[in-house]
Coordinates of C-alpha atoms in Angstrom, one line a residue:
Chain A
M1 CA 36.3 10.7 -1.5
R2 CA 35.6 11.8 -4.4
C3 CA 36.0 15.0 -6.2
Y4 CA 34.6 16.2 -9.0
V5 CA 37.0 18.4 -12.2
T6 CA 35.5 21.2 -13.5
D7 CA 37.0 24.2 -16.1
E8 CA 37.2 27.7 -14.9
S9 CA 33.9 28.0 -16.0
R10 CA 32.4 25.3 -13.9
H11 CA 31.2 23.1 -16.7
L12 CA 31.6 20.0 -15.8
L13 CA 34.5 17.7 -16.6
G14 CA 35.2 14.5 -14.9
V15 CA 35.3 13.0 -11.4
T16 CA 38.6 11.7 -9.3
T17 CA 39.2 10.6 -5.5
V18 CA 41.5 12.1 -3.5
K19 CA 43.5 8.4 -3.0
E20 CA 44.2 9.3 -6.8
L21 CA 45.5 12.8 -6.3
L22 CA 47.8 11.6 -3.5
I23 CA 49.3 8.1 -5.5
H24 CA 49.9 10.8 -8.3
D25 CA 53.0 13.2 -9.3
Y26 CA 53.0 16.5 -8.9
D27 CA 53.0 17.2 -12.3
D28 CA 50.5 14.8 -14.1
I29 CA 47.7 16.1 -15.0
I30 CA 44.5 15.6 -14.0
E31 CA 42.8 15.2 -16.7
E32 CA 45.6 12.0 -18.4
F33 CA 44.1 9.9 -15.1
M34 CA 40.5 11.6 -14.1
E35 CA 37.1 9.8 -15.2
T36 CA 35.2 11.0 -17.6
N37 CA 32.0 9.0 -18.2
V38 CA 30.5 11.6 -14.7
I39 CA 26.7 10.5 -13.1
Y40 CA 25.0 13.2 -12.2
V41 CA 21.5 14.8 -12.0
N42 CA 20.4 18.0 -12.8
T43 CA 19.1 21.3 -11.0
L44 CA 15.6 20.7 -12.4
D45 CA 15.5 16.5 -12.2
D46 CA 12.7 14.6 -9.5
Q47 CA 14.5 14.6 -5.9
E48 CA 12.9 10.6 -6.6
L49 CA 15.6 10.3 -9.8
A50 CA 18.6 11.5 -7.4
A51 CA 17.7 9.7 -4.8
Q52 CA 16.9 6.5 -7.4
Q53 CA 20.3 6.6 -8.9
L54 CA 22.3 7.3 -5.9
Q55 CA 20.8 3.7 -4.9
K56 CA 21.4 2.0 -8.6
Y57 CA 25.2 3.1 -8.2
N58 CA 25.2 2.7 -4.7
F59 CA 27.2 6.6 -4.6
L60 CA 27.5 8.4 -1.4
A61 CA 26.9 11.7 -3.4
L62 CA 26.5 13.3 -6.9
P63 CA 27.2 16.1 -8.5
V64 CA 24.3 18.4 -9.8
V65 CA 24.8 20.5 -12.6
D66 CA 22.6 22.9 -14.6
M67 CA 21.1 23.8 -17.6
E68 CA 24.2 24.2 -19.1
E69 CA 26.4 21.6 -17.4
R70 CA 28.2 23.7 -14.8
L71 CA 28.7 22.3 -11.1
V72 CA 26.2 24.0 -8.8
G73 CA 26.3 21.5 -6.1
I74 CA 26.2 18.5 -4.6
I75 CA 23.5 15.4 -3.2
T76 CA 24.1 13.1 -0.2
V77 CA 23.1 9.8 0.3
D78 CA 21.4 10.7 3.7
D79 CA 18.8 13.8 1.3
A80 CA 18.2 11.0 -0.4
F81 CA 17.3 8.2 2.7
D82 CA 14.7 11.1 3.5
V83 CA 13.1 12.0 -0.9
I84 CA 12.6 8.0 -1.1
Q85 CA 11.4 7.7 2.6
E86 CA 8.2 10.3 1.7
E87 CA 8.4 9.1 -2.1
N88 CA 7.3 5.6 -0.2
T89 CA 4.3 7.2 1.7
E90 CA 3.2 8.8 -0.8
D91 CA 3.1 6.0 -3.3
I92 CA 1.4 4.3 -0.1
Q93 CA -1.5 7.1 0.6
K94 CA -1.5 7.5 -3.3
M95 CA -2.2 3.6 -3.9
N96 CA -5.1 3.8 -0.9
A97 CA -7.7 6.2 -1.9
M98 CA -5.3 9.2 0.1
L99 CA -4.2 12.5 -1.2
P100 CA -0.5 13.0 0.2
T101 CA -0.5 15.1 3.2
E102 CA 2.9 16.7 4.0
K103 CA 3.5 16.7 7.8
T104 CA 3.9 13.5 10.0
Y105 CA 0.5 11.4 11.0
L106 CA 0.1 12.7 15.0
K107 CA 0.8 16.3 13.5
T108 CA -1.2 16.6 10.5
S109 CA -4.8 18.1 11.8
V110 CA -8.2 16.0 11.9
F111 CA -9.2 18.5 8.9
E112 CA -5.9 18.6 7.2
T113 CA -7.0 14.7 7.0
W114 CA -10.6 14.4 6.3
K115 CA -9.5 16.6 3.2
S116 CA -6.6 14.4 1.8
R117 CA -9.2 11.3 2.8
F118 CA -12.4 13.0 1.5
P119 CA -12.2 13.9 -2.2
W120 CA -11.4 9.7 -3.1
L121 CA -14.2 8.3 -1.5
L122 CA -16.2 9.9 -2.6
L123 CA -15.4 9.7 -6.2
L124 CA -15.3 5.9 -5.2
M125 CA -18.9 6.1 -3.3
V126 CA -20.4 7.7 -6.2
S127 CA -18.6 5.3 -9.2
A128 CA -19.6 2.2 -6.8
T129 CA -23.6 3.5 -7.1
F130 CA -23.3 2.4 -11.2
T131 CA -22.7 -1.1 -8.8
G132 CA -26.0 -0.3 -7.3
S133 CA -27.6 -0.1 -10.2
I134 CA -27.0 -3.6 -12.3
I135 CA -27.9 -5.2 -9.1
T136 CA -31.1 -3.1 -9.3
G137 CA -30.9 -3.9 -13.1
F138 CA -31.3 -7.6 -12.3
E139 CA -33.6 -7.1 -9.4
E140 CA -36.4 -9.6 -10.9
K141 CA -33.9 -12.2 -10.9
L142 CA -32.3 -12.2 -7.2
K143 CA -36.2 -12.1 -6.2
A144 CA -36.5 -15.2 -8.4
L145 CA -33.3 -17.2 -7.0
T146 CA -32.3 -14.8 -3.6
I147 CA -29.9 -17.0 -2.9
L148 CA -28.0 -15.7 -5.2
T149 CA -27.2 -12.4 -3.0
A150 CA -25.6 -13.7 -0.2
F151 CA -22.8 -14.8 -2.8
I152 CA -22.4 -10.6 -3.9
P153 CA -19.9 -10.2 -1.2
M154 CA -18.0 -13.2 -1.3
L155 CA -17.8 -12.4 -5.2
M156 CA -17.2 -8.7 -4.6
D157 CA -14.7 -8.6 -2.0
T158 CA -12.4 -11.4 -3.8
G159 CA -12.5 -10.2 -7.3
G160 CA -11.6 -6.0 -6.3
N161 CA -8.5 -8.0 -3.8
S162 CA -6.9 -10.3 -6.8
G163 CA -7.4 -7.0 -8.8
G164 CA -5.6 -4.8 -5.9
Q165 CA -2.7 -7.6 -6.0
A166 CA -2.1 -6.9 -9.6
S167 CA -2.0 -3.3 -9.1
V168 CA -0.4 -2.9 -6.2
T169 CA 2.5 -5.4 -7.3
I170 CA 2.6 -3.7 -10.6
I171 CA 2.9 -0.1 -9.4
R172 CA 5.6 -1.0 -6.9
A173 CA 8.0 -2.5 -9.1
M174 CA 7.6 0.5 -12.4
S175 CA 8.3 2.8 -9.5
L176 CA 11.6 0.9 -8.8
G177 CA 12.5 0.4 -12.3
E178 CA 12.2 -3.3 -12.8
V179 CA 9.0 -3.0 -15.4
D180 CA 7.9 -0.5 -17.8
F181 CA 5.5 0.0 -21.1
R182 CA 7.8 -2.2 -23.2
D183 CA 7.1 -5.0 -20.5
Y184 CA 3.1 -4.5 -20.8
F185 CA 1.9 -7.9 -23.5
R186 CA 4.7 -9.5 -20.7
V187 CA 2.8 -8.5 -18.1
I188 CA -0.2 -9.0 -19.5
W189 CA 0.4 -13.1 -20.3
K190 CA 1.5 -13.5 -16.8
E191 CA -1.0 -12.0 -15.4
V192 CA -3.9 -13.8 -16.5
R193 CA -2.1 -17.0 -17.0
V194 CA -1.8 -16.0 -12.3
G195 CA -5.4 -15.0 -12.2
L196 CA -6.3 -18.7 -14.0
Y197 CA -4.1 -20.5 -11.8
C198 CA -6.7 -18.9 -8.2
G199 CA -9.1 -18.5 -9.9
L200 CA -9.6 -22.9 -10.8
T201 CA -8.3 -22.7 -7.2
L202 CA -10.5 -20.2 -5.6
A203 CA -13.3 -21.6 -7.2
A204 CA -11.9 -25.6 -6.8
V205 CA -12.7 -24.8 -2.9
N206 CA -15.2 -22.6 -3.6
F207 CA -17.5 -24.9 -5.4
I208 CA -16.4 -28.1 -2.6
K209 CA -17.7 -25.5 0.8
I210 CA -21.3 -24.4 -1.4
W211 CA -22.2 -28.2 -2.0
V212 CA -21.0 -29.3 1.5
V213 CA -21.8 -26.3 4.0
D214 CA -24.1 -24.6 2.8
R215 CA -25.8 -27.3 0.7
M216 CA -25.5 -30.6 3.2
L217 CA -25.4 -28.9 6.3
F218 CA -27.3 -26.2 6.1
K219 CA -29.4 -28.0 3.8
N220 CA -29.6 -24.5 1.5
D221 CA -32.1 -25.9 -1.5
E222 CA -31.9 -22.9 -3.2
I223 CA -28.9 -24.5 -4.0
T224 CA -28.0 -26.0 -6.8
L225 CA -25.0 -28.0 -8.6
L226 CA -25.7 -25.5 -11.7
V227 CA -26.6 -22.7 -9.1
D228 CA -23.5 -23.6 -7.2
L229 CA -21.4 -24.1 -11.0
A230 CA -22.6 -20.6 -11.9
I231 CA -21.1 -19.1 -8.5
C232 CA -17.4 -21.0 -9.9
M233 CA -17.1 -19.7 -13.1
T234 CA -18.1 -16.0 -11.8
L235 CA -14.9 -16.6 -9.6
V236 CA -12.5 -17.8 -12.7
V237 CA -13.8 -15.5 -15.1
E238 CA -14.4 -12.5 -12.9
I239 CA -10.2 -13.2 -10.7
V240 CA -8.7 -13.4 -14.7
F241 CA -10.2 -10.3 -15.8
A242 CA -9.6 -8.5 -12.4
K243 CA -5.7 -9.3 -13.1
F244 CA -6.0 -8.0 -16.1
I245 CA -7.6 -4.7 -15.3
G246 CA -4.7 -4.1 -12.7
C247 CA -2.1 -5.3 -14.5
S248 CA -3.2 -3.2 -16.8
L249 CA -4.8 0.4 -16.1
P250 CA -1.7 1.8 -13.7
M251 CA 0.7 0.7 -16.7
L252 CA -1.7 2.8 -19.6
A253 CA -1.8 5.3 -16.6
K254 CA 2.0 5.7 -16.7
K255 CA 2.3 6.2 -20.6
I256 CA 0.0 9.0 -20.9
G257 CA 1.9 10.8 -18.1
F258 CA -0.5 9.9 -14.9
D259 CA 0.4 8.4 -11.8
P260 CA 0.3 4.9 -11.7
A261 CA -0.4 5.0 -8.2
V262 CA -3.6 6.4 -8.0
M263 CA -4.9 3.7 -10.5
S264 CA -4.4 1.0 -7.3
S265 CA -6.4 -1.1 -5.0
P266 CA -9.9 1.4 -4.7
F267 CA -10.1 2.5 -7.9
I268 CA -9.6 -1.3 -9.4
T269 CA -12.1 -2.6 -7.1
T270 CA -14.1 -0.1 -8.3
I271 CA -14.4 -1.2 -11.4
V272 CA -13.9 -4.6 -10.8
D273 CA -17.0 -5.1 -8.5
A274 CA -19.0 -4.0 -11.8
I275 CA -17.7 -6.7 -14.0
S276 CA -18.2 -9.3 -11.2
L277 CA -21.4 -8.8 -11.1
L278 CA -22.4 -8.3 -14.9
V279 CA -20.4 -11.7 -15.4
F280 CA -22.1 -13.2 -12.1
F281 CA -25.5 -12.1 -13.7
G282 CA -24.5 -13.3 -17.5
I283 CA -23.5 -16.5 -15.9
S284 CA -26.0 -17.2 -14.3
S285 CA -28.6 -16.5 -16.5
A286 CA -27.0 -18.1 -18.8
V287 CA -26.5 -22.1 -17.1
I288 CA -29.4 -21.5 -14.5
P289 CA -32.6 -22.9 -15.8
G290 CA -36.0 -20.3 -15.0
L291 CA -33.5 -17.7 -14.5
S292 CA -32.6 -16.6 -18.8
Chain B
M1 CA 35.5 10.0 8.5
R2 CA 34.8 8.4 12.0
C3 CA 37.1 5.7 13.4
Y4 CA 35.8 3.2 15.6
V5 CA 37.9 3.0 19.2
T6 CA 38.5 -0.2 20.5
D7 CA 40.2 -2.4 23.3
E8 CA 42.7 -4.9 22.7
S9 CA 40.0 -7.8 22.2
R10 CA 37.5 -5.5 20.2
H11 CA 35.2 -3.8 22.8
L12 CA 34.0 -1.0 20.9
L13 CA 34.6 2.1 23.4
G14 CA 34.1 5.1 21.2
V15 CA 34.3 7.3 17.8
T16 CA 36.8 10.1 16.6
T17 CA 37.3 11.2 12.9
V18 CA 40.0 11.3 10.6
K19 CA 40.2 15.1 11.2
E20 CA 40.4 15.2 15.1
L21 CA 43.7 12.8 15.0
L22 CA 45.1 15.6 12.6
I23 CA 44.2 18.0 14.9
H24 CA 45.6 16.7 18.2
D25 CA 49.0 16.0 19.3
Y26 CA 50.6 12.5 18.9
D27 CA 51.1 12.2 22.5
D28 CA 47.4 13.5 23.5
I29 CA 45.1 10.2 24.4
I30 CA 42.3 9.1 22.4
E31 CA 40.4 8.8 25.3
E32 CA 40.5 12.0 26.6
F33 CA 39.1 13.5 23.5
M34 CA 37.1 10.5 21.6
E35 CA 32.9 10.4 21.4
T36 CA 32.3 8.2 24.1
N37 CA 28.5 7.6 23.6
V38 CA 28.4 5.8 20.0
I39 CA 25.5 4.7 18.5
Y40 CA 25.6 1.0 17.1
V41 CA 23.7 -1.7 16.2
N42 CA 23.9 -6.1 17.2
T43 CA 25.1 -8.9 14.8
L44 CA 21.1 -10.1 15.5
D45 CA 19.4 -7.1 15.5
D46 CA 16.9 -7.1 12.5
Q47 CA 18.4 -5.2 9.0
E48 CA 15.4 -2.9 9.4
L49 CA 16.7 -1.4 12.9
A50 CA 20.4 -1.0 11.5
A51 CA 18.5 1.1 8.6
Q52 CA 16.7 3.5 10.5
Q53 CA 19.5 4.5 13.0
L54 CA 21.3 5.6 9.7
Q55 CA 18.5 7.3 8.3
K56 CA 17.4 9.0 12.3
Y57 CA 20.8 10.3 12.6
N58 CA 22.2 11.0 9.1
F59 CA 25.6 8.3 9.2
L60 CA 27.2 7.5 6.7
A61 CA 28.5 3.9 8.1
L62 CA 27.3 2.2 12.0
P63 CA 29.7 -0.2 13.6
V64 CA 28.1 -3.6 14.3
V65 CA 28.5 -5.3 17.2
D66 CA 28.3 -8.6 18.8
M67 CA 27.1 -10.0 21.7
E68 CA 29.9 -9.1 23.9
E69 CA 30.0 -5.7 22.5
R70 CA 33.0 -6.6 20.3
L71 CA 33.1 -4.5 16.8
V72 CA 32.7 -7.1 14.5
G73 CA 32.1 -4.9 10.9
I74 CA 30.0 -1.9 10.1
I75 CA 27.3 -1.5 7.8
T76 CA 26.7 1.7 5.6
V77 CA 24.2 3.6 3.8
D78 CA 24.6 2.5 0.4
D79 CA 23.5 -1.2 1.9
A80 CA 20.5 0.8 4.5
F81 CA 19.3 1.9 0.8
D82 CA 18.4 -1.3 -0.3
V83 CA 17.0 -2.7 3.1
I84 CA 14.6 0.3 3.6
Q85 CA 13.3 -0.2 -0.3
E86 CA 12.8 -4.1 0.7
E87 CA 11.2 -3.1 3.5
N88 CA 8.3 -1.2 1.5
T89 CA 8.2 -3.2 -0.9
E90 CA 8.1 -6.0 1.8
D91 CA 5.3 -3.6 3.3
I92 CA 3.6 -2.9 0.4
Q93 CA 3.0 -6.6 -0.5
K94 CA 1.8 -7.1 3.4
M95 CA -1.1 -4.8 3.1
N96 CA -2.5 -5.5 0.0
A97 CA -2.9 -9.3 0.7
M98 CA -0.3 -10.6 -0.4
L99 CA 2.7 -12.9 0.7
P100 CA 6.4 -10.9 0.2
T101 CA 8.7 -12.3 -2.3
E102 CA 12.2 -12.6 -2.4
K103 CA 12.5 -11.8 -6.2
T104 CA 11.8 -9.1 -8.5
Y105 CA 8.4 -9.1 -10.6
L106 CA 9.6 -10.2 -13.8
K107 CA 12.1 -13.1 -12.2
T108 CA 9.2 -14.5 -9.9
S109 CA 7.8 -17.4 -12.1
V110 CA 3.7 -17.7 -12.6
F111 CA 4.2 -20.9 -10.0
E112 CA 5.8 -18.1 -7.3
T113 CA 2.9 -15.3 -7.5
W114 CA 0.7 -17.7 -7.7
K115 CA 1.5 -19.0 -4.5
S116 CA 2.0 -15.5 -3.1
R117 CA -1.2 -14.7 -3.2
F118 CA -3.4 -17.6 -3.1
P119 CA -3.5 -17.6 0.9
W120 CA -4.7 -14.4 1.5
L121 CA -7.2 -15.0 -1.9
L122 CA -9.0 -17.5 -0.1
L123 CA -8.7 -17.1 3.6
L124 CA -10.6 -13.5 2.5
M125 CA -13.1 -15.3 0.3
V126 CA -14.1 -17.4 3.3
S127 CA -14.2 -14.8 5.7
A128 CA -16.4 -12.9 3.3
T129 CA -19.2 -16.2 3.1
F130 CA -20.0 -14.9 6.7
T131 CA -20.9 -11.4 5.3
G132 CA -23.2 -13.2 2.7
S133 CA -24.5 -14.9 5.8
I134 CA -25.6 -11.3 6.4
I135 CA -27.5 -11.5 4.3
T136 CA -29.2 -14.1 3.5
G137 CA -30.4 -13.2 7.4
F138 CA -32.7 -10.1 6.4
E139 CA -33.5 -12.1 3.1
E140 CA -37.0 -11.4 3.8
K141 CA -36.9 -8.1 4.9
L142 CA -35.2 -7.7 1.5
K143 CA -38.0 -9.1 -0.6
A144 CA -40.1 -6.2 1.2
L145 CA -37.9 -3.4 0.3
T146 CA -35.8 -4.1 -2.8
I147 CA -34.2 -1.5 -3.4
L148 CA -31.8 -1.6 -0.6
T149 CA -30.2 -3.7 -2.2
A150 CA -28.7 -1.7 -4.6
F151 CA -27.2 0.3 -1.8
I152 CA -25.7 -2.9 -0.8
P153 CA -22.3 -2.5 -2.8
M154 CA -21.5 1.0 -2.2
L155 CA -21.8 0.8 1.6
M156 CA -19.5 -1.9 1.4
D157 CA -16.9 -0.1 -0.5
T158 CA -17.3 3.1 1.4
G159 CA -16.8 0.6 4.7
G160 CA -14.1 -0.4 2.7
N161 CA -12.1 1.9 1.9
S162 CA -12.8 4.6 4.3
G163 CA -11.6 1.5 6.9
G164 CA -8.6 0.4 4.6
Q165 CA -7.7 4.8 4.8
A166 CA -7.3 4.4 8.4
S167 CA -5.4 1.3 8.9
V168 CA -3.1 2.0 5.8
T169 CA -1.9 5.8 7.6
I170 CA -0.8 3.7 11.0
I171 CA 1.0 1.4 8.9
R172 CA 3.1 3.8 7.5
A173 CA 3.0 6.6 11.1
M174 CA 4.2 2.8 12.9
S175 CA 7.0 1.8 11.1
L176 CA 8.7 5.5 10.0
G177 CA 8.4 5.4 13.5
E178 CA 5.8 8.5 13.9
V179 CA 3.4 6.0 15.8
D180 CA 3.6 4.0 18.7
F181 CA 1.3 2.2 21.3
R182 CA 1.7 5.1 23.5
D183 CA -0.2 7.4 21.6
Y184 CA -3.6 4.8 21.2
F185 CA -5.8 6.4 22.5
R186 CA -4.8 10.0 20.9
V187 CA -4.6 8.1 17.5
I188 CA -8.3 6.9 18.4
W189 CA -9.7 10.1 18.9
K190 CA -8.6 11.3 15.5
E191 CA -9.7 8.5 13.4
V192 CA -13.6 8.7 15.3
R193 CA -13.7 13.0 14.4
V194 CA -11.7 12.3 11.3
G195 CA -15.2 9.5 10.3
L196 CA -17.2 11.9 11.8
Y197 CA -15.7 14.5 9.4
C198 CA -15.8 12.2 6.5
G199 CA -19.1 10.7 7.3
L200 CA -21.7 13.8 7.4
T201 CA -20.2 15.3 4.8
L202 CA -20.7 11.5 2.4
A203 CA -23.6 11.8 3.7
A204 CA -24.8 14.8 3.2
V205 CA -23.5 14.8 -0.6
N206 CA -25.6 11.7 -0.7
F207 CA -28.9 12.8 1.1
I208 CA -29.5 14.6 -2.0
K209 CA -27.9 12.4 -4.5
I210 CA -30.6 10.0 -3.3
W211 CA -33.4 12.1 -3.4
V212 CA -32.1 14.6 -6.5
V213 CA -31.2 11.2 -8.9
D214 CA -33.1 8.2 -7.8
R215 CA -36.5 9.9 -6.5
M216 CA -37.5 12.4 -8.7
L217 CA -35.3 12.2 -11.6
F218 CA -35.2 8.1 -11.8
K219 CA -39.1 8.5 -10.3
N220 CA -38.4 4.9 -7.9
D221 CA -41.1 5.5 -5.2
E222 CA -39.2 2.6 -3.4
I223 CA -37.3 5.8 -2.2
T224 CA -38.8 7.6 0.7
L225 CA -37.8 10.1 2.7
L226 CA -36.7 7.3 5.6
V227 CA -34.6 5.1 3.0
D228 CA -32.8 8.1 1.9
L229 CA -32.5 9.2 6.0
A230 CA -31.8 5.0 6.7
I231 CA -28.7 4.7 3.9
C232 CA -26.8 8.3 4.9
M233 CA -27.0 7.1 8.8
T234 CA -25.9 4.1 8.3
L235 CA -22.8 6.1 6.3
V236 CA -22.1 7.5 9.5
V237 CA -22.2 5.0 11.7
E238 CA -20.1 2.4 9.5
I239 CA -17.5 5.6 8.7
V240 CA -16.9 6.5 12.1
F241 CA -16.3 2.2 13.1
A242 CA -14.2 1.8 10.0
K243 CA -12.2 4.0 11.0
F244 CA -11.8 3.0 14.7
I245 CA -11.0 -0.3 13.5
G246 CA -9.3 0.6 10.6
C247 CA -7.0 2.7 13.6
S248 CA -7.2 0.1 16.6
L249 CA -6.1 -3.5 15.1
P250 CA -2.9 -2.3 13.0
M251 CA -1.9 -1.1 16.9
L252 CA -2.9 -3.8 18.3
A253 CA -1.2 -6.1 16.3
K254 CA 1.8 -4.6 17.1
K255 CA 1.1 -4.7 20.7
I256 CA 0.9 -8.1 21.1
G257 CA 3.7 -8.9 18.1
F258 CA 2.1 -9.2 14.8
D259 CA 3.4 -7.6 12.1
P260 CA 1.1 -4.1 11.6
A261 CA 1.1 -4.3 7.7
V262 CA -1.6 -7.2 7.9
M263 CA -4.0 -5.9 9.3
S264 CA -4.4 -3.8 6.9
S265 CA -7.5 -3.0 3.9
P266 CA -8.8 -6.5 2.7
F267 CA -8.8 -7.4 6.0
I268 CA -10.0 -4.0 7.6
T269 CA -12.9 -4.1 4.6
T270 CA -14.0 -7.7 5.3
I271 CA -14.4 -7.2 9.3
V272 CA -15.8 -3.5 7.9
D273 CA -18.5 -5.5 4.9
A274 CA -20.0 -7.5 7.3
I275 CA -20.5 -4.5 10.2
S276 CA -21.5 -2.2 7.3
L277 CA -24.0 -4.7 6.8
L278 CA -25.7 -5.2 9.9
V279 CA -26.2 -1.4 11.0
F280 CA -27.8 -0.8 7.5
F281 CA -29.8 -4.1 8.7
G282 CA -30.0 -2.8 11.6
I283 CA -31.5 1.4 11.0
S284 CA -33.5 0.3 8.2
S285 CA -35.4 -1.5 10.3
A286 CA -36.2 0.9 13.0
V287 CA -36.8 3.5 10.7
I288 CA -38.8 2.4 7.8
P289 CA -42.2 1.4 9.4
G290 CA -42.9 -2.8 8.1
L291 CA -39.8 -3.6 7.9
S292 CA -39.1 -3.8 11.8

């Protein structure tokens, strides 16, 4: 059991244990055997920091000091437990386009639940109309080769999922303290390579699937080798882009003081959707004769 | 400090505290004042259960017994801390279409990261091709009224986000023990109403936006009142559907013994995408003259 040592005005000087006090003689001076390197938190620190410190050092309690480093209380590991779970819930809500709610699910009213979900849905809905206008811009080309439209959901979803994976991984790693802004280029270099692997493997599967199923089995004549190639090239490029954006935005958000958790899947998806369509129409126009 | 009481063969009989032992007389029998209602975990229990119990009862330690209820050890709250964080990370990974990884982000190799992300991307990519084939099925109608294509991303994204919000909320509530299968109908009734609120408010905003911006500002003649109406009716119907599916699937998954976390946003999105398109084409065909 830990005992904190202070001076008369309660300034925190050190820490010792009941065991140490028992094994020392009555005339020993505490200052001589106490540990002076005390881990503590400040009254104004975020509760998350206290929880992280408790977890990091495997302590059962942590002293809390005021601005003049006077001991004003302790925080114990069971408080920290609840804090960590609340913070996790909050992160998960933010990562999935919701404003955090205070109460448990069944105690939150329908109206409150609506209030926590509506703002992000609205913002993302409006953003998605821009994606729609990209399609309108390529309307004429889509009329010339309507089969391309059929691949839009697959390309949009795969891009969104790829970006979401990267953003969620980085947000979690940052919140656990495993990654910070100093690792920016290391993270990007890693994600770009993961994106390349994912893109190439998915493109390979897709290339064969389109040729065998859509072309040979369903005898869709609109599908030529070049159409198949354009779709698969789009996959590779958009996935690398998605991974790059997915890991960059949360790190940049944190750097400029925003909560990285909001730079997560739904938001990334909206951006990646637009990029995927531009890449798709760009590559198709360049590769498929008669579309340029 | 808690002391566990056992018989000679180490069967756990009760629990008391150092304080209780100190205040009782030497000839008092422990059995008479010990607490017999002991909370414990079994060696074969999931580590998550131990962590949940510690959190629930605010204990600093919990006894662990074997199959014969013999005391074999204790688990302390600082072990539980790490377990809870690991479980949270695992849930977050599963909720975002990734297989859980053991190591921290920077220590996981590019190949291992690829391995954790590729399977879900592949599965979701293949599923999304079905969504694509729905579009192919309505190709002729889309040619007759190409403006409808421009609203596909907005409708798909909004449906996906709505379903994702519901599924993530329920998965989290289940993992915190706030909701279980007995609440099934209560949850559905709530989500359907939240869906209705979200759907009606988003549809109202969208109705005005389409009319003022797309029709009046950009003078797009393809947009009639009935086209606007079809799009907004789709929004309401798809969001209610999305909320229903988003909360149902994780609860049903848990009921039949699957991990509810995989029934999350990306998976829900793929299902909701297909439903959204069917609703969109169905309502459009019914409402807009010349499309049926």
